[in-house]
PDB file of C-alpha atoms and ligand atoms in Angstrom:
ATOM      1  CA  MET A  15     102.202  95.812 114.532  1.00  0.00           C
ATOM      2  CA  PHE A  16     100.444  93.115 116.452  1.00  0.00           C
ATOM      3  CA  THR A  17     100.948  89.870 118.236  1.00  0.00           C
ATOM      4  CA  THR A  18      99.968  87.007 115.943  1.00  0.00           C
ATOM      5  CA  LEU A  19      98.661  83.628 117.074  1.00  0.00           C
ATOM      6  CA  PHE A  20      99.596  80.721 114.827  1.00  0.00           C
ATOM      7  CA  THR A  21      97.795  77.424 115.227  1.00  0.00           C
ATOM      8  CA  HIS A  22      96.094  74.707 113.194  1.00  0.00           C
ATOM      9  CA  ALA A  23      93.206  72.337 113.854  1.00  0.00           C
ATOM     10  CA  ALA A  24      95.403  69.436 112.702  1.00  0.00           C
ATOM     11  CA  CYS A  25      97.378  69.809 115.928  1.00  0.00           C
ATOM     12  CA  LEU A  26      94.282  68.495 117.742  1.00  0.00           C
ATOM     13  CA  ASP A  27      94.348  65.311 115.639  1.00  0.00           C
ATOM     14  CA  HIS A  28      97.671  64.101 117.065  1.00  0.00           C
ATOM     15  CA  ASP A  29      96.130  61.420 119.293  1.00  0.00           C
ATOM     16  CA  THR A  30      98.450  60.023 121.947  1.00  0.00           C
ATOM     17  CA  GLY A  31      95.900  57.648 123.453  1.00  0.00           C
ATOM     18  CA  LEU A  32      93.842  57.443 126.593  1.00  0.00           C
ATOM     19  CA  GLY A  33      95.520  58.854 129.680  1.00  0.00           C
ATOM     20  CA  HIS A  34      98.553  60.295 127.918  1.00  0.00           C
ATOM     21  CA  PRO A  35      99.479  63.645 129.507  1.00  0.00           C
ATOM     22  CA  GLU A  36     100.367  65.265 126.163  1.00  0.00           C
ATOM     23  CA  CYS A  37      96.760  65.244 124.974  1.00  0.00           C
ATOM     24  CA  SER A  38      94.760  67.399 122.594  1.00  0.00           C
ATOM     25  CA  ASP A  39      92.790  68.867 125.514  1.00  0.00           C
ATOM     26  CA  ARG A  40      95.974  70.793 126.338  1.00  0.00           C
ATOM     27  CA  LEU A  41      95.744  72.726 123.104  1.00  0.00           C
ATOM     28  CA  ARG A  42      91.974  73.118 123.469  1.00  0.00           C
ATOM     29  CA  ALA A  43      92.558  74.681 126.908  1.00  0.00           C
ATOM     30  CA  VAL A  44      95.136  77.132 125.540  1.00  0.00           C
ATOM     31  CA  LEU A  45      92.975  78.138 122.577  1.00  0.00           C
ATOM     32  CA  ALA A  46      89.898  78.567 124.773  1.00  0.00           C
ATOM     33  CA  ALA A  47      91.848  80.845 127.104  1.00  0.00           C
ATOM     34  CA  LEU A  48      92.866  82.954 124.090  1.00  0.00           C
ATOM     35  CA  GLU A  49      89.263  83.314 122.907  1.00  0.00           C
ATOM     36  CA  THR A  50      88.213  85.738 125.623  1.00  0.00           C
ATOM     37  CA  GLU A  51      87.483  89.394 124.916  1.00  0.00           C
ATOM     38  CA  GLU A  52      90.903  90.708 125.879  1.00  0.00           C
ATOM     39  CA  PHE A  53      92.498  88.631 123.117  1.00  0.00           C
ATOM     40  CA  HIS A  54      90.325  89.922 120.288  1.00  0.00           C
ATOM     41  CA  MET A  55      93.264  92.096 119.243  1.00  0.00           C
ATOM     42  CA  LEU A  56      95.337  88.997 118.450  1.00  0.00           C
ATOM     43  CA  GLU A  57      95.933  88.432 114.770  1.00  0.00           C
ATOM     44  CA  ARG A  58      95.063  84.803 114.032  1.00  0.00           C
ATOM     45  CA  GLN A  59      96.699  82.790 111.291  1.00  0.00           C
ATOM     46  CA  GLU A  60      96.534  79.180 110.229  1.00  0.00           C
ATOM     47  CA  ALA A  61      99.889  77.443 110.398  1.00  0.00           C
ATOM     48  CA  PRO A  62     101.208  76.116 107.088  1.00  0.00           C
ATOM     49  CA  ARG A  63     103.021  72.786 106.812  1.00  0.00           C
ATOM     50  CA  ALA A  64     106.771  72.938 107.239  1.00  0.00           C
ATOM     51  CA  THR A  65     108.481  71.845 104.033  1.00  0.00           C
ATOM     52  CA  VAL A  66     111.078  69.087 103.905  1.00  0.00           C
ATOM     53  CA  GLU A  67     113.659  71.740 103.021  1.00  0.00           C
ATOM     54  CA  GLN A  68     112.802  73.627 106.233  1.00  0.00           C
ATOM     55  CA  LEU A  69     112.934  70.480 108.397  1.00  0.00           C
ATOM     56  CA  LEU A  70     116.276  69.452 106.856  1.00  0.00           C
ATOM     57  CA  ARG A  71     117.957  72.485 108.414  1.00  0.00           C
ATOM     58  CA  ALA A  72     117.487  70.902 111.862  1.00  0.00           C
ATOM     59  CA  HIS A  73     117.139  67.179 111.128  1.00  0.00           C
ATOM     60  CA  PRO A  74     118.665  64.732 108.626  1.00  0.00           C
ATOM     61  CA  GLN A  75     116.428  63.104 106.024  1.00  0.00           C
ATOM     62  CA  ALA A  76     116.661  59.821 107.938  1.00  0.00           C
ATOM     63  CA  HIS A  77     114.973  61.433 110.965  1.00  0.00           C
ATOM     64  CA  ILE A  78     112.128  62.812 108.854  1.00  0.00           C
ATOM     65  CA  ASP A  79     111.719  59.421 107.155  1.00  0.00           C
ATOM     66  CA  ARG A  80     111.721  57.623 110.515  1.00  0.00           C
ATOM     67  CA  VAL A  81     109.016  59.866 111.964  1.00  0.00           C
ATOM     68  CA  MET A  82     106.802  59.640 108.888  1.00  0.00           C
ATOM     69  CA  ALA A  83     107.298  55.858 108.611  1.00  0.00           C
ATOM     70  CA  ALA A  84     106.164  55.468 112.226  1.00  0.00           C
ATOM     71  CA  ILE A  85     102.751  57.075 111.575  1.00  0.00           C
ATOM     72  CA  PRO A  86     100.182  54.256 111.648  1.00  0.00           C
ATOM     73  CA  ALA A  87      97.209  53.972 109.284  1.00  0.00           C
ATOM     74  CA  ALA A  88      94.954  53.354 112.283  1.00  0.00           C
ATOM     75  CA  ASP A  89      95.144  53.252 116.088  1.00  0.00           C
ATOM     76  CA  HIS A  90      98.442  54.171 117.745  1.00  0.00           C
ATOM     77  CA  ALA A  91     102.130  53.373 117.405  1.00  0.00           C
ATOM     78  CA  GLY A  92     104.925  53.983 119.901  1.00  0.00           C
ATOM     79  CA  ILE A  93     108.186  55.598 118.810  1.00  0.00           C
ATOM     80  CA  ASP A  94     109.433  55.118 122.347  1.00  0.00           C
ATOM     81  CA  GLY A  95     107.755  54.526 125.700  1.00  0.00           C
ATOM     82  CA  ASP A  96     106.565  58.149 125.925  1.00  0.00           C
ATOM     83  CA  THR A  97     106.254  59.188 122.313  1.00  0.00           C
ATOM     84  CA  VAL A  98     103.060  57.898 120.742  1.00  0.00           C
ATOM     85  CA  VAL A  99     101.744  58.660 117.256  1.00  0.00           C
ATOM     86  CA  SER A 100      98.408  58.247 115.531  1.00  0.00           C
ATOM     87  CA  PRO A 101      97.221  58.684 111.923  1.00  0.00           C
ATOM     88  CA  GLY A 102      96.982  62.462 112.426  1.00  0.00           C
ATOM     89  CA  SER A 103     100.416  62.899 113.959  1.00  0.00           C
ATOM     90  CA  GLY A 104     102.392  63.523 110.779  1.00  0.00           C
ATOM     91  CA  GLU A 105     100.159  66.377 109.689  1.00  0.00           C
ATOM     92  CA  ALA A 106     100.170  67.796 113.239  1.00  0.00           C
ATOM     93  CA  ALA A 107     103.964  67.680 113.420  1.00  0.00           C
ATOM     94  CA  LEU A 108     104.329  69.420 110.049  1.00  0.00           C
ATOM     95  CA  ARG A 109     101.864  72.148 111.109  1.00  0.00           C
ATOM     96  CA  ALA A 110     103.617  72.574 114.487  1.00  0.00           C
ATOM     97  CA  ALA A 111     107.004  73.165 112.871  1.00  0.00           C
ATOM     98  CA  GLY A 112     105.373  75.166 110.088  1.00  0.00           C
ATOM     99  CA  ALA A 113     103.748  77.464 112.637  1.00  0.00           C
ATOM    100  CA  VAL A 114     107.149  78.519 113.936  1.00  0.00           C
ATOM    101  CA  VAL A 115     108.458  78.994 110.389  1.00  0.00           C
ATOM    102  CA  ALA A 116     105.459  81.198 109.545  1.00  0.00           C
ATOM    103  CA  ALA A 117     105.823  83.093 112.815  1.00  0.00           C
ATOM    104  CA  VAL A 118     109.468  83.789 111.985  1.00  0.00           C
ATOM    105  CA  ASP A 119     108.396  85.040 108.546  1.00  0.00           C
ATOM    106  CA  SER A 120     105.794  87.277 110.161  1.00  0.00           C
ATOM    107  CA  VAL A 121     108.088  88.947 112.706  1.00  0.00           C
ATOM    108  CA  ALA A 122     111.082  89.109 110.336  1.00  0.00           C
ATOM    109  CA  SER A 123     109.021  90.897 107.697  1.00  0.00           C
ATOM    110  CA  GLY A 124     107.529  93.288 110.237  1.00  0.00           C
ATOM    111  CA  GLN A 125     103.965  92.039 109.760  1.00  0.00           C
ATOM    112  CA  SER A 126     103.881  91.129 113.464  1.00  0.00           C
ATOM    113  CA  ARG A 127     105.853  92.466 116.369  1.00  0.00           C
ATOM    114  CA  ASN A 128     105.870  89.063 117.992  1.00  0.00           C
ATOM    115  CA  ALA A 129     104.010  85.757 117.734  1.00  0.00           C
ATOM    116  CA  PHE A 130     102.803  82.813 119.773  1.00  0.00           C
ATOM    117  CA  CYS A 131     102.522  79.344 118.247  1.00  0.00           C
ATOM    118  CA  ALA A 132      99.834  77.281 119.978  1.00  0.00           C
ATOM    119  CA  VAL A 133     100.804  73.886 118.619  1.00  0.00           C
ATOM    120  CA  ARG A 134     101.477  70.261 119.447  1.00  0.00           C
ATOM    121  CA  PRO A 135     103.314  67.935 119.363  1.00  0.00           C
ATOM    122  CA  PRO A 136     105.898  69.936 121.305  1.00  0.00           C
ATOM    123  CA  GLY A 137     109.488  70.001 120.058  1.00  0.00           C
ATOM    124  CA  HIS A 138     112.279  70.672 122.515  1.00  0.00           C
ATOM    125  CA  HIS A 139     113.156  67.042 123.298  1.00  0.00           C
ATOM    126  CA  ALA A 140     113.505  66.126 119.598  1.00  0.00           C
ATOM    127  CA  GLU A 141     117.224  65.789 118.919  1.00  0.00           C
ATOM    128  CA  ARG A 142     118.813  66.159 115.510  1.00  0.00           C
ATOM    129  CA  GLU A 143     118.481  62.421 114.854  1.00  0.00           C
ATOM    130  CA  LYS A 144     115.987  61.244 117.476  1.00  0.00           C
ATOM    131  CA  PRO A 145     112.332  61.906 118.240  1.00  0.00           C
ATOM    132  CA  MET A 146     111.684  61.532 121.972  1.00  0.00           C
ATOM    133  CA  GLY A 147     109.788  62.857 124.977  1.00  0.00           C
ATOM    134  CA  PHE A 148     106.463  63.513 123.151  1.00  0.00           C
ATOM    135  CA  CYS A 149     108.422  65.450 120.461  1.00  0.00           C
ATOM    136  CA  LEU A 150     108.788  64.570 116.757  1.00  0.00           C
ATOM    137  CA  PHE A 151     110.415  67.612 115.110  1.00  0.00           C
ATOM    138  CA  ASN A 152     112.216  70.359 117.012  1.00  0.00           C
ATOM    139  CA  ASN A 153     109.855  73.212 116.196  1.00  0.00           C
ATOM    140  CA  ALA A 154     111.985  75.945 117.806  1.00  0.00           C
ATOM    141  CA  ALA A 155     115.176  74.834 116.058  1.00  0.00           C
ATOM    142  CA  VAL A 156     113.428  74.576 112.676  1.00  0.00           C
ATOM    143  CA  GLY A 157     112.255  78.164 113.201  1.00  0.00           C
ATOM    144  CA  ALA A 158     115.711  79.355 114.272  1.00  0.00           C
ATOM    145  CA  TYR A 159     117.406  77.933 111.183  1.00  0.00           C
ATOM    146  CA  HIS A 160     114.653  79.313 108.970  1.00  0.00           C
ATOM    147  CA  ALA A 161     115.324  82.787 110.393  1.00  0.00           C
ATOM    148  CA  ARG A 162     118.931  82.489 109.308  1.00  0.00           C
ATOM    149  CA  ALA A 163     118.333  80.890 105.909  1.00  0.00           C
ATOM    150  CA  ALA A 164     115.348  82.938 104.766  1.00  0.00           C
ATOM    151  CA  HIS A 165     115.857  86.263 106.506  1.00  0.00           C
ATOM    152  CA  GLY A 166     119.555  86.591 107.253  1.00  0.00           C
ATOM    153  CA  LEU A 167     118.882  86.718 110.998  1.00  0.00           C
ATOM    154  CA  GLN A 168     122.220  85.159 111.787  1.00  0.00           C
ATOM    155  CA  ARG A 169     122.121  84.923 115.566  1.00  0.00           C
ATOM    156  CA  VAL A 170     119.119  83.325 117.244  1.00  0.00           C
ATOM    157  CA  ALA A 171     118.655  82.754 120.977  1.00  0.00           C
ATOM    158  CA  VAL A 172     116.201  80.123 122.202  1.00  0.00           C
ATOM    159  CA  VAL A 173     115.101  80.606 125.813  1.00  0.00           C
ATOM    160  CA  ASP A 174     113.409  77.563 127.306  1.00  0.00           C
ATOM    161  CA  PHE A 175     111.531  77.861 130.608  1.00  0.00           C
ATOM    162  CA  ASP A 176     109.788  74.493 130.317  1.00  0.00           C
ATOM    163  CA  VAL A 177     110.393  72.511 133.511  1.00  0.00           C
ATOM    164  CA  HIS A 178     112.272  69.865 131.502  1.00  0.00           C
ATOM    165  CA  HIS A 179     115.629  70.471 129.872  1.00  0.00           C
ATOM    166  CA  GLY A 180     115.385  70.886 126.112  1.00  0.00           C
ATOM    167  CA  ASN A 181     117.992  68.274 125.303  1.00  0.00           C
ATOM    168  CA  GLY A 182     116.908  68.290 121.676  1.00  0.00           C
ATOM    169  CA  THR A 183     117.492  71.989 121.095  1.00  0.00           C
ATOM    170  CA  GLN A 184     120.820  71.769 122.899  1.00  0.00           C
ATOM    171  CA  ASP A 185     121.783  68.754 120.769  1.00  0.00           C
ATOM    172  CA  ILE A 186     121.001  70.633 117.552  1.00  0.00           C
ATOM    173  CA  PHE A 187     122.645  73.922 118.593  1.00  0.00           C
ATOM    174  CA  GLN A 188     125.685  72.737 120.543  1.00  0.00           C
ATOM    175  CA  PHE A 189     128.228  73.045 117.712  1.00  0.00           C
ATOM    176  CA  ASP A 190     126.811  76.258 116.206  1.00  0.00           C
ATOM    177  CA  PRO A 191     128.293  79.460 117.666  1.00  0.00           C
ATOM    178  CA  ASP A 192     125.518  81.599 116.156  1.00  0.00           C
ATOM    179  CA  MET A 193     122.764  79.728 117.996  1.00  0.00           C
ATOM    180  CA  LEU A 194     122.320  80.213 121.745  1.00  0.00           C
ATOM    181  CA  TYR A 195     120.306  77.788 123.875  1.00  0.00           C
ATOM    182  CA  CYS A 196     119.362  78.924 127.403  1.00  0.00           C
ATOM    183  CA  SER A 197     117.306  76.827 129.811  1.00  0.00           C
ATOM    184  CA  THR A 198     115.926  76.891 133.308  1.00  0.00           C
ATOM    185  CA  HIS A 199     114.640  73.468 134.334  1.00  0.00           C
ATOM    186  CA  GLN A 200     114.198  71.178 137.290  1.00  0.00           C
ATOM    187  CA  SER A 201     117.131  68.853 137.914  1.00  0.00           C
ATOM    188  CA  PRO A 202     117.319  65.971 138.408  1.00  0.00           C
ATOM    189  CA  LEU A 203     114.346  65.244 136.152  1.00  0.00           C
ATOM    190  CA  TYR A 204     113.636  63.822 132.698  1.00  0.00           C
ATOM    191  CA  PRO A 205     115.556  63.817 130.350  1.00  0.00           C
ATOM    192  CA  GLY A 206     118.558  63.933 132.706  1.00  0.00           C
ATOM    193  CA  THR A 207     120.587  66.503 130.744  1.00  0.00           C
ATOM    194  CA  GLY A 208     121.113  70.215 131.406  1.00  0.00           C
ATOM    195  CA  ASP A 209     123.829  70.356 134.054  1.00  0.00           C
ATOM    196  CA  ALA A 210     125.359  73.805 134.437  1.00  0.00           C
ATOM    197  CA  GLY A 211     128.602  72.345 133.064  1.00  0.00           C
ATOM    198  CA  GLU A 212     126.991  71.583 129.682  1.00  0.00           C
ATOM    199  CA  LYS A 213     128.066  74.705 127.834  1.00  0.00           C
ATOM    200  CA  GLY A 214     128.202  73.719 124.167  1.00  0.00           C
ATOM    201  CA  GLU A 215     131.262  73.817 121.933  1.00  0.00           C
ATOM    202  CA  TYR A 216     131.349  77.636 121.911  1.00  0.00           C
ATOM    203  CA  GLY A 217     129.835  78.418 125.300  1.00  0.00           C
ATOM    204  CA  ASN A 218     126.547  78.743 123.422  1.00  0.00           C
ATOM    205  CA  CYS A 219     124.505  76.539 125.755  1.00  0.00           C
ATOM    206  CA  VAL A 220     123.576  78.053 129.106  1.00  0.00           C
ATOM    207  CA  ASN A 221     121.906  75.807 131.647  1.00  0.00           C
ATOM    208  CA  ALA A 222     120.468  76.905 134.964  1.00  0.00           C
ATOM    209  CA  PRO A 223     119.162  73.781 136.715  1.00  0.00           C
ATOM    210  CA  LEU A 224     116.822  74.305 139.663  1.00  0.00           C
ATOM    211  CA  PRO A 225     116.221  71.833 142.499  1.00  0.00           C
ATOM    212  CA  ALA A 226     112.811  70.303 143.149  1.00  0.00           C
ATOM    213  CA  MET A 227     110.560  72.585 145.214  1.00  0.00           C
ATOM    214  CA  ALA A 228     112.263  75.742 143.891  1.00  0.00           C
ATOM    215  CA  GLY A 229     109.855  78.574 143.161  1.00  0.00           C
ATOM    216  CA  SER A 230     109.708  82.220 142.140  1.00  0.00           C
ATOM    217  CA  PRO A 231     112.833  83.454 143.982  1.00  0.00           C
ATOM    218  CA  GLU A 232     115.096  80.733 142.584  1.00  0.00           C
ATOM    219  CA  PHE A 233     113.656  81.014 139.065  1.00  0.00           C
ATOM    220  CA  ARG A 234     113.963  84.790 138.971  1.00  0.00           C
ATOM    221  CA  HIS A 235     117.471  84.625 140.432  1.00  0.00           C
ATOM    222  CA  ALA A 236     118.578  82.186 137.706  1.00  0.00           C
ATOM    223  CA  MET A 237     116.988  84.295 134.994  1.00  0.00           C
ATOM    224  CA  THR A 238     118.454  87.533 136.350  1.00  0.00           C
ATOM    225  CA  HIS A 239     121.974  86.283 136.984  1.00  0.00           C
ATOM    226  CA  VAL A 240     122.472  83.545 134.373  1.00  0.00           C
ATOM    227  CA  ILE A 241     120.010  83.522 131.482  1.00  0.00           C
ATOM    228  CA  LEU A 242     119.276  87.199 130.801  1.00  0.00           C
ATOM    229  CA  PRO A 243     122.954  88.281 130.952  1.00  0.00           C
ATOM    230  CA  ALA A 244     123.864  85.479 128.525  1.00  0.00           C
ATOM    231  CA  ILE A 245     121.270  86.696 126.029  1.00  0.00           C
ATOM    232  CA  ASP A 246     122.383  90.299 126.508  1.00  0.00           C
ATOM    233  CA  HIS A 247     125.979  89.298 125.801  1.00  0.00           C
ATOM    234  CA  PHE A 248     124.988  87.195 122.771  1.00  0.00           C
ATOM    235  CA  ARG A 249     123.046  90.051 121.106  1.00  0.00           C
ATOM    236  CA  PRO A 250     120.544  87.926 119.157  1.00  0.00           C
ATOM    237  CA  ASP A 251     118.848  88.969 115.927  1.00  0.00           C
ATOM    238  CA  LEU A 252     115.764  87.004 117.008  1.00  0.00           C
ATOM    239  CA  LEU A 253     114.516  85.588 120.298  1.00  0.00           C
ATOM    240  CA  ILE A 254     112.562  82.332 120.329  1.00  0.00           C
ATOM    241  CA  ILE A 255     110.864  81.201 123.537  1.00  0.00           C
ATOM    242  CA  SER A 256     110.301  77.509 124.188  1.00  0.00           C
ATOM    243  CA  ALA A 257     107.277  78.243 126.315  1.00  0.00           C
ATOM    244  CA  GLY A 258     106.489  75.269 128.493  1.00  0.00           C
ATOM    245  CA  PHE A 259     104.261  75.896 131.477  1.00  0.00           C
ATOM    246  CA  ASP A 260     104.977  72.704 133.423  1.00  0.00           C
ATOM    247  CA  ALA A 261     107.135  74.556 135.967  1.00  0.00           C
ATOM    248  CA  HIS A 262     103.787  75.826 137.324  1.00  0.00           C
ATOM    249  CA  SER A 263     103.108  74.872 140.935  1.00  0.00           C
ATOM    250  CA  ARG A 264      99.976  72.949 139.910  1.00  0.00           C
ATOM    251  CA  ASP A 265     101.678  70.852 137.220  1.00  0.00           C
ATOM    252  CA  PRO A 266     101.628  67.102 137.941  1.00  0.00           C
ATOM    253  CA  MET A 267     104.803  66.239 135.978  1.00  0.00           C
ATOM    254  CA  ALA A 268     107.373  68.104 138.090  1.00  0.00           C
ATOM    255  CA  SER A 269     107.956  69.875 141.390  1.00  0.00           C
ATOM    256  CA  LEU A 270     108.768  73.511 140.705  1.00  0.00           C
ATOM    257  CA  HIS A 271     106.467  76.161 142.126  1.00  0.00           C
ATOM    258  CA  LEU A 272     106.131  78.953 139.603  1.00  0.00           C
ATOM    259  CA  ILE A 273     102.954  81.007 139.375  1.00  0.00           C
ATOM    260  CA  ASP A 274     101.430  82.851 136.439  1.00  0.00           C
ATOM    261  CA  ASP A 275     103.194  86.065 137.453  1.00  0.00           C
ATOM    262  CA  ASP A 276     106.597  84.383 137.050  1.00  0.00           C
ATOM    263  CA  PHE A 277     105.811  83.671 133.405  1.00  0.00           C
ATOM    264  CA  VAL A 278     104.616  87.261 132.997  1.00  0.00           C
ATOM    265  CA  TRP A 279     107.793  88.572 134.595  1.00  0.00           C
ATOM    266  CA  ALA A 280     110.030  86.371 132.405  1.00  0.00           C
ATOM    267  CA  THR A 281     108.131  87.427 129.287  1.00  0.00           C
ATOM    268  CA  ARG A 282     108.526  91.093 130.217  1.00  0.00           C
ATOM    269  CA  LYS A 283     112.265  90.699 130.829  1.00  0.00           C
ATOM    270  CA  LEU A 284     112.713  88.861 127.533  1.00  0.00           C
ATOM    271  CA  GLY A 285     110.688  91.578 125.824  1.00  0.00           C
ATOM    272  CA  GLU A 286     113.073  94.216 127.184  1.00  0.00           C
ATOM    273  CA  LEU A 287     116.062  92.309 125.785  1.00  0.00           C
ATOM    274  CA  ALA A 288     114.312  91.795 122.456  1.00  0.00           C
ATOM    275  CA  ARG A 289     113.681  95.531 122.186  1.00  0.00           C
ATOM    276  CA  THR A 290     117.336  96.233 122.977  1.00  0.00           C
ATOM    277  CA  HIS A 291     118.837  93.766 120.534  1.00  0.00           C
ATOM    278  CA  CYS A 292     116.422  92.597 117.881  1.00  0.00           C
ATOM    279  CA  GLY A 293     113.688  95.092 117.167  1.00  0.00           C
ATOM    280  CA  ALA A 294     111.396  93.386 119.704  1.00  0.00           C
ATOM    281  CA  ARG A 295     111.228  90.267 117.513  1.00  0.00           C
ATOM    282  CA  ILE A 296     110.013  87.327 119.622  1.00  0.00           C
ATOM    283  CA  VAL A 297     108.555  84.040 118.450  1.00  0.00           C
ATOM    284  CA  SER A 298     107.162  81.945 121.282  1.00  0.00           C
ATOM    285  CA  VAL A 299     106.185  78.314 120.838  1.00  0.00           C
ATOM    286  CA  LEU A 300     104.228  76.099 123.208  1.00  0.00           C
ATOM    287  CA  GLU A 301     106.143  73.196 124.724  1.00  0.00           C
ATOM    288  CA  GLY A 302     104.859  71.386 127.857  1.00  0.00           C
ATOM    289  CA  GLY A 303     102.265  72.110 130.541  1.00  0.00           C
ATOM    290  CA  TYR A 304     100.042  69.321 131.842  1.00  0.00           C
ATOM    291  CA  ASN A 305      97.610  70.793 134.346  1.00  0.00           C
ATOM    292  CA  LEU A 306      94.943  72.113 132.011  1.00  0.00           C
ATOM    293  CA  ARG A 307      93.826  75.011 134.204  1.00  0.00           C
ATOM    294  CA  ALA A 308      97.391  76.102 134.980  1.00  0.00           C
ATOM    295  CA  LEU A 309      98.363  75.723 131.333  1.00  0.00           C
ATOM    296  CA  ALA A 310      95.417  77.846 130.222  1.00  0.00           C
ATOM    297  CA  SER A 311      95.968  80.650 132.723  1.00  0.00           C
ATOM    298  CA  ALA A 312      99.771  80.732 132.407  1.00  0.00           C
ATOM    299  CA  SER A 313      99.793  80.654 128.613  1.00  0.00           C
ATOM    300  CA  ALA A 314      97.139  83.390 128.509  1.00  0.00           C
ATOM    301  CA  ALA A 315      99.223  85.468 130.932  1.00  0.00           C
ATOM    302  CA  HIS A 316     102.282  84.934 128.715  1.00  0.00           C
ATOM    303  CA  VAL A 317     100.450  85.958 125.538  1.00  0.00           C
ATOM    304  CA  ARG A 318      98.858  88.955 127.311  1.00  0.00           C
ATOM    305  CA  GLU A 319     102.352  90.146 128.199  1.00  0.00           C
ATOM    306  CA  LEU A 320     103.597  89.525 124.637  1.00  0.00           C
ATOM    307  CA  MET A 321     100.832  91.847 123.432  1.00  0.00           C
ATOM    308  CA  TYR A 322     102.333  94.612 125.572  1.00  0.00           C
ATOM    309  CA  CYS A 323     105.989  93.809 124.863  1.00  0.00           C
TER     310      CYS A 323
HETATM  311 ZN1   ZN B  24     108.212  69.874 129.920  1.00  0.00          ZN
END
């Protein structure tokens, strides 16, 4: 069994306009880093489109309609001040969510041991009824609900080490005791949610906010004492990683100071838990990361570790 990379060229056609940090060069940088010799063992698959039925598990029809209605025939349109769409954005968003669905199918069926979805737009800020923060559909949540509906994987844990709190995933999971959302993130920072006291209706949201300037020791302490024990206690049937790399010390959007080895370490620890509880099944999906060189090296380090998980 291998690690499978899911991506689609359509994800490059989501054009957010000149100077927007969530640009297609991000995905180009990740894919280029995964083209080197050491990644020749990666299985590579084209992401399918998510179906409406799959999206409806995480979002109401009105949300899907709103996103699709916002896609312009030419140029750009703004859903909010940060979230910009272009003619290619609808197809990109369907492929991004569809990548996670296909990755879940692949690991649930045993075709892959684990998978990485190199996609954009990202997803973790997309709430059940609201696209926001560069995100249209919540790719991780769509994948989590697909695991339950299509494969009977009842309990899914999403671990989010993006520097921003995944308010969208928390919003979608907060009343579902079989879905666990765990996040380390800088606080205070956009989107302003993710206090440690936000625990979800069933204690199924676990937030470990970190202050600006925190680095490896604080991150690893939060993972070791808050996040990893919560996952261990939850005993998931599948682990999904919201893999944002904007907590990297070189990232311009925030002020945490992680290095590539922190992402490697976190991946290894999550791999150990996945082996203990869920047959090593991990689906990782790209979220943020805005320094192209840091994004490329950190995502490659993460995928390299997945290949050894
Ligand atoms: Zn982020």
